[in-house]
Coordinates of C-alpha atoms and ligand atoms in Angstrom, one line a residue:
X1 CA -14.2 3.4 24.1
X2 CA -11.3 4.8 22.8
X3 CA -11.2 7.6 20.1
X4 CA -8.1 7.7 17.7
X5 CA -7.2 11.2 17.0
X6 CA -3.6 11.1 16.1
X7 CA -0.1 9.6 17.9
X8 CA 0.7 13.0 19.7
X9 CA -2.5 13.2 21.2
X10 CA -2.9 9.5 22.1
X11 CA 1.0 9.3 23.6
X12 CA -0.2 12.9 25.4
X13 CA -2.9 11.0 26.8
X14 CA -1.0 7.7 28.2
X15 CA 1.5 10.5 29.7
X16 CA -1.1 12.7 31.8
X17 CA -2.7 9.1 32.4
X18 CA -5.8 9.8 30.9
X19 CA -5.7 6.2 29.1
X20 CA -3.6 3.3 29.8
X21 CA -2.2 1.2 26.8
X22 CA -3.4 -1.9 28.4
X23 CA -7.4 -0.1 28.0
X24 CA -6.5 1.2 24.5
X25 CA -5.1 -2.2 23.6
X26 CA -8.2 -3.7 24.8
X27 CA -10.2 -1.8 22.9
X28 CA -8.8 -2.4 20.0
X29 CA -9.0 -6.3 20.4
X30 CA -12.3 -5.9 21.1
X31 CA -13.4 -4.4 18.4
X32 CA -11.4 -6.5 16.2
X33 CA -13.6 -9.3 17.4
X34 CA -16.8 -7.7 17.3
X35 CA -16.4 -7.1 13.4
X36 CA -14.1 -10.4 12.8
X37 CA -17.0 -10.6 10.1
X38 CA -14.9 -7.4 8.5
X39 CA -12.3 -10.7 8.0
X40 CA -9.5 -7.8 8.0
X41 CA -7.1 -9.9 10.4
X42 CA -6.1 -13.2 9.6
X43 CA -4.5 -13.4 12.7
X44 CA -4.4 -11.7 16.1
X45 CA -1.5 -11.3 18.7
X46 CA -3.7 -10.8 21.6
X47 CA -1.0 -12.4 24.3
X48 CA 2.0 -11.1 23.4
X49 CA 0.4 -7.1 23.0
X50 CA -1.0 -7.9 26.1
X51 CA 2.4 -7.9 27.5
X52 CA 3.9 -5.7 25.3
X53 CA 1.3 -3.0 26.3
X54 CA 2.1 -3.8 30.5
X55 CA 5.8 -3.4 29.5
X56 CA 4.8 0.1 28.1
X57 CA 2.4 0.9 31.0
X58 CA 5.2 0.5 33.2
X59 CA 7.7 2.1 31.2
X60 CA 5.8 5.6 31.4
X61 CA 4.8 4.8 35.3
X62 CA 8.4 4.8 36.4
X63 CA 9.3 7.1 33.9
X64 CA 11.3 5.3 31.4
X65 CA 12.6 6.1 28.7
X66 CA 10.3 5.8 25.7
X67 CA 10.4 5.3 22.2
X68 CA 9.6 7.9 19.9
X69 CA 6.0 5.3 18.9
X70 CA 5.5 4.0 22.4
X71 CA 2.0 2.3 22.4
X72 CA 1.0 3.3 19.2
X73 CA -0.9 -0.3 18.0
X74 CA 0.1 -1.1 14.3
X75 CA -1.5 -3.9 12.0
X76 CA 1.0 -5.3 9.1
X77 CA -0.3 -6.4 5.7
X78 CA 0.7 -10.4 5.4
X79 CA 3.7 -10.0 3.0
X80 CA 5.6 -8.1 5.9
X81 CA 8.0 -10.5 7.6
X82 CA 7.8 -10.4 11.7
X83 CA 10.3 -12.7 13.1
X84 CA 8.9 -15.5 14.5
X85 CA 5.2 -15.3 12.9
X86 CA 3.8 -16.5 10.2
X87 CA 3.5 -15.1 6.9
X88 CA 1.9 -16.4 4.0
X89 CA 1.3 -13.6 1.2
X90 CA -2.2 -14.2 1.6
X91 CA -1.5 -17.7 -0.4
X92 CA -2.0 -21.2 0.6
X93 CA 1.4 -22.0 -1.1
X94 CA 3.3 -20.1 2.1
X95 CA 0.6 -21.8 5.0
X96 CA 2.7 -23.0 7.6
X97 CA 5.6 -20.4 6.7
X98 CA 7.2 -18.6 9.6
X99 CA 9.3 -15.7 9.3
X100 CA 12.8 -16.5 10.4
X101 CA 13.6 -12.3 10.5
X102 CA 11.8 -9.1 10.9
X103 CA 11.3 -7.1 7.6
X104 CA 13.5 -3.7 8.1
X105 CA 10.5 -1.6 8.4
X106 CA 9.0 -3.9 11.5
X107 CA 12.5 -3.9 13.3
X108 CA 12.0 0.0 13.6
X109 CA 8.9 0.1 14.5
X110 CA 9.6 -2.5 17.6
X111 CA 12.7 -0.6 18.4
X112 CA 10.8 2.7 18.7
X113 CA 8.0 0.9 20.7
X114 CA 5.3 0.6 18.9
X115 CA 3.1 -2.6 19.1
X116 CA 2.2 -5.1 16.3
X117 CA -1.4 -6.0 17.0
X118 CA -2.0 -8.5 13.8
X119 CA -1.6 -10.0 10.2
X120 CA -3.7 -8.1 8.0
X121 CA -5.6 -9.9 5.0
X122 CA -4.4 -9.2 1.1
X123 CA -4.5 -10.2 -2.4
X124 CA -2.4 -13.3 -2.7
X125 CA 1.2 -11.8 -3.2
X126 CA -0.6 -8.2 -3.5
X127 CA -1.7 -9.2 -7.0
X128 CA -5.3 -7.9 -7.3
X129 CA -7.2 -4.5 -6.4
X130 CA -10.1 -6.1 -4.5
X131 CA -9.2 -8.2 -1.8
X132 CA -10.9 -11.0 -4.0
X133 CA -7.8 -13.1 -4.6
X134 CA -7.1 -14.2 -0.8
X135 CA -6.9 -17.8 0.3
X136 CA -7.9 -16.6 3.7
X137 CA -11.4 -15.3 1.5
X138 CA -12.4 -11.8 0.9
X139 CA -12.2 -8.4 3.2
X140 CA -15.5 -6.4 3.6
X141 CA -15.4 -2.6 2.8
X142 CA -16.4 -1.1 6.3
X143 CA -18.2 1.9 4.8
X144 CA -20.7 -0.7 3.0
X145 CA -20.4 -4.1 3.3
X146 CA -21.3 -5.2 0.2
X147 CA -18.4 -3.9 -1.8
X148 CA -15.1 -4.3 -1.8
X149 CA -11.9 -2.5 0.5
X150 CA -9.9 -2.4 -2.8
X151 CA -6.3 -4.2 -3.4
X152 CA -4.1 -5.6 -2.6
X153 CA -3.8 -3.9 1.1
X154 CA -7.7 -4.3 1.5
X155 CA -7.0 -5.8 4.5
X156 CA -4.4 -2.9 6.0
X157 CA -7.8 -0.1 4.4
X158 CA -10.5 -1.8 5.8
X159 CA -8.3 -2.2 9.4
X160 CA -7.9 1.7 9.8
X161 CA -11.4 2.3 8.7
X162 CA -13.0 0.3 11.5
X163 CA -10.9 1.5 14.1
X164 CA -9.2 -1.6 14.6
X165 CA -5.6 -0.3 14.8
X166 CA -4.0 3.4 14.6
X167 CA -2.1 2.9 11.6
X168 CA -1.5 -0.4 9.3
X169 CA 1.4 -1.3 7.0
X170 CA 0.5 -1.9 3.3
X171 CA 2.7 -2.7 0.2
X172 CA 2.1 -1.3 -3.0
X173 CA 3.3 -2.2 -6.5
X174 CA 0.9 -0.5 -8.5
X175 CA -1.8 1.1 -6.1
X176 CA -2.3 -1.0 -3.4
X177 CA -2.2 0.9 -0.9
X178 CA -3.4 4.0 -2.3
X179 CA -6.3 2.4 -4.1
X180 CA -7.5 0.6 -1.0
X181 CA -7.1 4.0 0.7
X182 CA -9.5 5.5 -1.5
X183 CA -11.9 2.9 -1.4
X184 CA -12.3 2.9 2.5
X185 CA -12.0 6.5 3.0
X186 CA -8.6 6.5 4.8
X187 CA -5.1 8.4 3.6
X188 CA -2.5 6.2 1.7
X189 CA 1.2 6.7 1.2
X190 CA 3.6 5.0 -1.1
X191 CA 6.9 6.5 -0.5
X192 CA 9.1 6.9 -3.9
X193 CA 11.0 3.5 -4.4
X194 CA 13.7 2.7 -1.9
X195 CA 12.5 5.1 0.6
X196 CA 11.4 2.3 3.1
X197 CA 13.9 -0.9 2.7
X198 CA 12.5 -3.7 1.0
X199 CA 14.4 -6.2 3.1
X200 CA 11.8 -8.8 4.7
X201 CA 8.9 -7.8 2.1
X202 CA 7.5 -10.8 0.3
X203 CA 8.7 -9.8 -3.4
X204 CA 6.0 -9.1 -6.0
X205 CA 7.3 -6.9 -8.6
X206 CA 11.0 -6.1 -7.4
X207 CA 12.0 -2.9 -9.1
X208 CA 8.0 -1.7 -8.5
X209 CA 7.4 -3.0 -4.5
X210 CA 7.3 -0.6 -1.7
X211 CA 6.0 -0.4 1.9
X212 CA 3.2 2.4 2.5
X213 CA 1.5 3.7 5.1
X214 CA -2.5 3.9 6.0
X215 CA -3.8 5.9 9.1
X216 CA -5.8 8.5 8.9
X217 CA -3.7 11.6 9.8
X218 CA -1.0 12.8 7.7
X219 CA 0.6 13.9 10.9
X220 CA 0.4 9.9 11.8
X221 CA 1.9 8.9 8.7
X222 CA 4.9 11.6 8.6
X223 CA 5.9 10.4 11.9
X224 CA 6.0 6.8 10.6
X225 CA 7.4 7.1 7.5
X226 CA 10.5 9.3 9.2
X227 CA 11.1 5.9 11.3
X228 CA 10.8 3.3 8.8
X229 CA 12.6 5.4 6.0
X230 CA 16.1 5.4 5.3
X231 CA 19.4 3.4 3.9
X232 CA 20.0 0.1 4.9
X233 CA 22.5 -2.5 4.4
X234 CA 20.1 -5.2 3.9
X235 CA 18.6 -3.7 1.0
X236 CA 21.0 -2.4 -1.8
X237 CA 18.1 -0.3 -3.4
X238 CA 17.5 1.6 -0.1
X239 CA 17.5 5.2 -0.6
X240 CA 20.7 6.6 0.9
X241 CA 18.9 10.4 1.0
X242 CA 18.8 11.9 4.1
X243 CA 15.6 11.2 5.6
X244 CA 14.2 14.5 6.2
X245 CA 12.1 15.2 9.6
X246 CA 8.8 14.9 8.2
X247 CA 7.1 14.9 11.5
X248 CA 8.3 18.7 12.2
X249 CA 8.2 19.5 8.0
X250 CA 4.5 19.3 7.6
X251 CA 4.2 22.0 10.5
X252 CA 5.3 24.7 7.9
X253 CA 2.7 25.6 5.2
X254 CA 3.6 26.3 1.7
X255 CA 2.5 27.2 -1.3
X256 CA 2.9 24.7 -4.3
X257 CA 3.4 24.4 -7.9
X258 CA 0.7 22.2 -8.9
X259 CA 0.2 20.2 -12.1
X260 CA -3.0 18.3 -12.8
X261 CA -4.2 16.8 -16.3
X262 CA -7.7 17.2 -17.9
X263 CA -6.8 13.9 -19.5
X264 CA -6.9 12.3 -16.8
X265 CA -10.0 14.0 -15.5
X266 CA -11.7 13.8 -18.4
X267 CA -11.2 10.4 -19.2
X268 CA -13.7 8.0 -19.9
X269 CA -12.9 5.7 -17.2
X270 CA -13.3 8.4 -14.8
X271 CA -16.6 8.6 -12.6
X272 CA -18.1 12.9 -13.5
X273 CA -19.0 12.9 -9.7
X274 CA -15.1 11.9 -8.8
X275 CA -13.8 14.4 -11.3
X276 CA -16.0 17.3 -10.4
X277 CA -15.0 16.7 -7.0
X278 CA -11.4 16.7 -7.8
X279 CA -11.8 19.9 -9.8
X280 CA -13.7 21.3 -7.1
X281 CA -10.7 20.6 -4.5
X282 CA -8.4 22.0 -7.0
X283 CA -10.4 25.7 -6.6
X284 CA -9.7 25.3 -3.1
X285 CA -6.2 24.8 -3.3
X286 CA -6.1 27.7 -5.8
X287 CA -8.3 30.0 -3.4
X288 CA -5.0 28.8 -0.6
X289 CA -2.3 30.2 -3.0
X290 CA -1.4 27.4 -4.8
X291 CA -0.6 27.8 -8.3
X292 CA -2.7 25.0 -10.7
X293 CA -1.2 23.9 -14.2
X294 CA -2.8 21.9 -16.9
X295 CA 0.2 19.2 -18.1
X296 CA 0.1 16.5 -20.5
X297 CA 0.1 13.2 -19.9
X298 CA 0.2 11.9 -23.7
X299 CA 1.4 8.5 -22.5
X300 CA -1.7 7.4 -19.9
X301 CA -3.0 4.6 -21.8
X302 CA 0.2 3.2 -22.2
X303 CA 1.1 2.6 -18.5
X304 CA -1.4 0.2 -17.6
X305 CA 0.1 -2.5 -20.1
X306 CA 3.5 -1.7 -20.0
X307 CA 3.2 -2.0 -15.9
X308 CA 1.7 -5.2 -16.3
X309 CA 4.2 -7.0 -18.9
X310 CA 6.8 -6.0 -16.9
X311 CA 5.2 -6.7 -13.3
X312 CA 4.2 -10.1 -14.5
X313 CA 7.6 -10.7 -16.0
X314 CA 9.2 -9.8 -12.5
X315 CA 6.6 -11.8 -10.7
X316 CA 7.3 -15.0 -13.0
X317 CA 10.9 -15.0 -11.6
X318 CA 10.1 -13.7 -8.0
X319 CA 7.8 -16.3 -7.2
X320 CA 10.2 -19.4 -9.4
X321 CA 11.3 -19.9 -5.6
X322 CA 7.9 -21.5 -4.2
X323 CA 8.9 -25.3 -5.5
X324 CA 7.4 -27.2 -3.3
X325 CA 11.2 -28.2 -1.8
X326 CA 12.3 -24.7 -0.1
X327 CA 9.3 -23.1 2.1
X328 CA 6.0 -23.6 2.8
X329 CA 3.6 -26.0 0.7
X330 CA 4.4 -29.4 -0.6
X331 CA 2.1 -31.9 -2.9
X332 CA 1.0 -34.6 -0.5
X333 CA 0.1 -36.9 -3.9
X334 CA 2.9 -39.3 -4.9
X335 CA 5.7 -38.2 -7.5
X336 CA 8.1 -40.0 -9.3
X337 CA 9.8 -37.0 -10.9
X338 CA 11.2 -33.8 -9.2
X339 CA 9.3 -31.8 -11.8
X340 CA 5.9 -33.3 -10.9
X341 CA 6.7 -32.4 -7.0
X342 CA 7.3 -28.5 -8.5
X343 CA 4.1 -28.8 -10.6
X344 CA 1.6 -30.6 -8.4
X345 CA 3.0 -27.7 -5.2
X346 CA 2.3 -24.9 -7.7
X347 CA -0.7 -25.8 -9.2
X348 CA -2.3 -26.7 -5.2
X349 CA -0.5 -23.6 -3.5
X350 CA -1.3 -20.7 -6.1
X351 CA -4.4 -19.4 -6.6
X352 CA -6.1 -18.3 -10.1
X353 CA -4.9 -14.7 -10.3
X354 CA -1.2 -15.9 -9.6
X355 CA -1.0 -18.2 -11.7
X356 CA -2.2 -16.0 -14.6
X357 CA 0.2 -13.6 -13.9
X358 CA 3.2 -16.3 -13.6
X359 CA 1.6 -17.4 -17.3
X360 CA 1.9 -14.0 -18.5
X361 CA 5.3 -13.1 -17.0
X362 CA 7.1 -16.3 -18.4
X363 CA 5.7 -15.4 -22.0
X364 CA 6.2 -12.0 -22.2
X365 CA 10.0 -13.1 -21.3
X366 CA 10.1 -16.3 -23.8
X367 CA 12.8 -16.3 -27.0
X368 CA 10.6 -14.8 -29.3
X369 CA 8.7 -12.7 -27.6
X370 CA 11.2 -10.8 -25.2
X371 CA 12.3 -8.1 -27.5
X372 CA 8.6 -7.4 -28.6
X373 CA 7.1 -7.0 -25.0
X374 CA 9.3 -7.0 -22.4
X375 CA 12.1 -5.0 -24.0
X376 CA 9.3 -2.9 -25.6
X377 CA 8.2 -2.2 -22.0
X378 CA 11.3 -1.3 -20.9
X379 CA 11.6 1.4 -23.2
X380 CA 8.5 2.7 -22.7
X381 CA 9.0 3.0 -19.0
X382 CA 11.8 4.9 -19.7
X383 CA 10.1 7.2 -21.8
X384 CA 7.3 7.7 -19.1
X385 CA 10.5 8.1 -16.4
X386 CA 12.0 11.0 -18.9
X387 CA 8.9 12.8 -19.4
X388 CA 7.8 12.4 -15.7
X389 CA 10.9 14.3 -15.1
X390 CA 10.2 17.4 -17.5
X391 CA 7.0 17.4 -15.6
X392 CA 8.4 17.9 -11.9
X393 CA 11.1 20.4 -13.5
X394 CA 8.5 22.7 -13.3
X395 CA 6.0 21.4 -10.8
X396 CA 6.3 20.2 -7.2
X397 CA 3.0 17.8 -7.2
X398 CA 1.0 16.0 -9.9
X399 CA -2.5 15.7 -9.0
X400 CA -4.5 12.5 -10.5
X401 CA -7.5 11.0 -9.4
X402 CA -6.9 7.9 -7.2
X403 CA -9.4 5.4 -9.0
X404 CA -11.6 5.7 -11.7
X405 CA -14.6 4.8 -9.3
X406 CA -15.2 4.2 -6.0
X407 CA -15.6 0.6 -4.0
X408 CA -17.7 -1.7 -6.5
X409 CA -19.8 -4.8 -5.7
X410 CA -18.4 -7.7 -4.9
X411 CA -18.1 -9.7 -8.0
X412 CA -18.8 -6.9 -10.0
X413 CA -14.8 -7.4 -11.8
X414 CA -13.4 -10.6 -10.8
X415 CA -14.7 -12.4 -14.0
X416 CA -12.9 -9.1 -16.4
X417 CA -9.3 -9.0 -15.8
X418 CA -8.9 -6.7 -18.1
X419 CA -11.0 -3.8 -16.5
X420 CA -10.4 -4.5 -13.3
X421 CA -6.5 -3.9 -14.5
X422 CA -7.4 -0.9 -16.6
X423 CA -8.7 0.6 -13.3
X424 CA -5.0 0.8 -11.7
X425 CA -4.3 3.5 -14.6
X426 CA -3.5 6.5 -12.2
X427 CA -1.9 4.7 -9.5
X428 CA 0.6 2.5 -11.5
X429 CA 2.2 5.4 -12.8
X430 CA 4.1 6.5 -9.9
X431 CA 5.5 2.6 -9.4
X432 CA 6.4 2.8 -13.1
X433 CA 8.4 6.5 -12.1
X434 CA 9.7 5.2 -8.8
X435 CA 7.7 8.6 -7.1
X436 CA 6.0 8.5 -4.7
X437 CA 1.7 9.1 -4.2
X438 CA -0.7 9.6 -1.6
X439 CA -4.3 9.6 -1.9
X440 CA -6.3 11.3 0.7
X441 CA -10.1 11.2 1.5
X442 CA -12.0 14.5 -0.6
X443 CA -15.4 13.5 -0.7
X444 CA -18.3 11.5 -0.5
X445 CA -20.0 10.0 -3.8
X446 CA -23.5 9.7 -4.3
X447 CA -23.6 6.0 -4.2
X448 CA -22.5 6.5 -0.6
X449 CA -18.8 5.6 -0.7
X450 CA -15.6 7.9 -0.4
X451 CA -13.2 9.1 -3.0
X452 CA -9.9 10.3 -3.1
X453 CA -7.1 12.8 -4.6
X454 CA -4.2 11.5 -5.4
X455 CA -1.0 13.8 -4.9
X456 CA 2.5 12.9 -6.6
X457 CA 5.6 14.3 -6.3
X458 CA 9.7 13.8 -7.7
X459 CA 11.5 10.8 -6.0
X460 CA 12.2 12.3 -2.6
X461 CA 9.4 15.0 -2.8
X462 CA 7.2 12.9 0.2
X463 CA 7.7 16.4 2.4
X464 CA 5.7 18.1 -0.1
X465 CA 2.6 15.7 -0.3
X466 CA 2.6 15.4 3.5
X467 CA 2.5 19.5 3.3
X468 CA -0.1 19.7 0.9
X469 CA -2.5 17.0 2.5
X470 CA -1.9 18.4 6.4
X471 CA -5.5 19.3 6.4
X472 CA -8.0 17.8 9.3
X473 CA -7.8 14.2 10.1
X474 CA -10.4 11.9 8.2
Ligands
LIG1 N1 -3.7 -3.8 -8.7 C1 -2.4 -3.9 -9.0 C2 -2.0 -5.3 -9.4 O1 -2.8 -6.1 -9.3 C3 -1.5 -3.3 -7.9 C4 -1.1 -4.3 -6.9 C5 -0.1 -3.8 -5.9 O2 0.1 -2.6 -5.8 N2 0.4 -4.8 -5.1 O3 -0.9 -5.6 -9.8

């Protein structure tokens, strides 16, 4: 039985030789295959950790020198590319796909060391917010069972939540990592855009896609993010900021400049026993020092449907490359014309929420109607961008909730599109601002399940989230 408490303790642990990472690795498969029910995984790399955690073994007995994540067992979500493996989006249209390089993020997390334990279930393309739209079927919230993990990372939430790795890799576009955070009880982090290159992450929404983190100690995800972060030559959109050293950052306490909104908290959507509970952690944070501010966040209602005309217009183009001819799935039935071979490959390889989204992303950009949605969109964006910026003049951290409710029934949405999109409201906003958002674990509802807060800050400001949310472990 092993207990995760955080990296430094656990690589403390394999140094004094209280654990091997062979017994820690064990566990860990174990347990995966005691709750394989949990259908987090949809696949396992039980031989090659095997040897991966020896090597490591080894390493510390003849005193090697170790990277700075040696042992540390990692799931990614399946839009991650890891050389060599397959990778499929969660969608039937990639089965059979390998990945012929290793995403950016994964190539630093081998070369400090750490160990990539499995593929972890998703939306198809990370379109969803319930883990409902897989082809590999759906995820089951640990905390209950019968609801959902959330989306599109529900596979990445529901990992950490079981104990079936330390930390998992997640991609969020508009929430999915934080949302799934929040509905599982774990913390989430979606660095601002370009913090963590993009290179080798299965393209959703291009100018809204980035890699986040789930574990569930901010110390754990600091140490992460410092590795994964950064410029890189693959990836022209790559932050070239320094990467600050958040692992030895969140050791310093400070007090903030904190901005929250009573139209957010007070909006219909929003559960009373969520927002009571958020108001309640805001009097703590006051009691700590912090100074609270009411803002206004006028434009709210707007985000939702400007982030999905132009996510789905991005998609519509991003996902033009699965003909049939290039990758993965191909129309076994009999065509004539080129075009059927593209049709009949789509139709079989994408499921129902995909292909909505394609349908909506290749309207809102049709002659005719470009100027009136998707240059509309664009606009507003901007104006959300410009005023998001006023806001963080005078703040260093916007505090939202993280979902309107917690983990619903299964079912319970996936016949509404509309409300399960109107749901994403407070976490789209920091894709649409490029900031970036962590939701950490404040409370327990009455139905049972966990909420979160949800802490923003100004592109770059990931030190002061980390600060603010280095409280105990979850
Ligand atoms: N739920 C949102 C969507 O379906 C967010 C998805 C994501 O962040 N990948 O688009």
């Amino acid at each position: 039985m092993y207990i995760h408490r955080s990296i430094v303790h656990y690589q403390a642990d394999l140094k004094a030789g209280v654990v091997t990472c062979t017994g820690v690795l064990d566990h860990y498969l174990t347990e995966i295959e005691r709750t394989s029910r949990l259908n987090a995984f949809i696949e396992v790399y039980q031989e090659e950790t095997r040897s991966q955690a020896l090597v490591i073994d080894e390493k510390i007995r003849s005193g090697l020198p170790l990277g700075r994540l040696f042992g540390v067992i990692i799931g990614i979500k399946d839009v991650i590319c890891y050389q060599g493996h397959a990778v499929t989006a969660g969608s039937s249209i990639l089965s059979g796909f390998t990945s012929l390089y290793s995403a950016t993020a994964v190539e630093r997390l081998l070369a400090e060391d750490a160990i990539i334990i499995g593929r972890l279930n998703c939306d198809e393309f990370g379109m969803g917010s319930s883990n409902e739209h897989s082809a590999y079927g759906k995820v089951l919230n640990p905390r209950d069972e019968s609801r959902v993990p959330g989306g599109s990372s529900g596979g990445s939430a529901a990992a950490v939540a079981a104990g079936l790795c330390m930390v998992s890799l997640g991609s969020d576009t508009g929430g999915s990592v934080r949302q799934p955070a929040d509905f599982c009880g774990v913390i989430g982090l979606k660095p601002g855009y370009g913090r963590i290159s993009r290179h080798g992450l299965i393209a959703y929404a291009s100018s809204f896609d980035q890699i986040g983190i789930l574990g569930t100690s901010v110390e754990d995800l600091a140490l992460c993010l410092e590795i994964m972060a950064g410029a890189d030559g693959k990836d022209a959109t790559a932050s070239a900021a320094p990467v600050p050293v958040y692992s030895e950052a969140i050791k310093e306490q400070q007090t903030f400049r904190i901005a929250y909104s009573n139209e957010a908290l007070d909006h219909p959507s929003v559960d009373p026993e969520i927002a009571h509970g958020i108001r309640q952690f805001m009097d703590q944070l006051s009691r700590e020092g912090h100074k609270l501010e009411p803002v206004s966040l006028d434009f709210l209602d707007h985000i939702v449907p400007t982030y999905y005309v132009l996510t789905t217009a991005e998609a519509s183009s991003n996902l033009s490359r699965y003909d049939g001819i290039r990758y993965g799935h191909r129309t076994s039935a009999k065509a004539s014309r080129l075009e059927d071979i593209y049709e009949r490959s789509r139709s079989e390889g994408f499921g129902k929420e995909v292909k909505r989204r394609i349908m909506l992303g290749t309207f809102v950009l049709s002659t005719g109607y470009f100027d009136a949605y998707f240059t509309k969109a664009q606009q507003a964006r901007r104006r959300i961008l410009n005023q998001t910026r006023q806001i963080f003049k005078e703040h260093d951290i916007l505090l939202l909730p993280t979902s309107p409710f917690t983990a619903f029934h299964f079912g319970a949405k996936s016949e509404d599109a509309i409300s399960m999109f109107l749901a994403d409201i407070f976490t789209v906003y920091a894709n649409l601002a490029g900031i970036p958002g962590i939701s950490f674990p404040i409370g327990k509802h009455s139905n049972g399940m966990p909420f979160g807060v949800q802490g923003m800050s100004d592109r770059h400001g990931e030190t002061a989230l980390l600060q603010l949310f280095q409280r105990t472990s979850v």
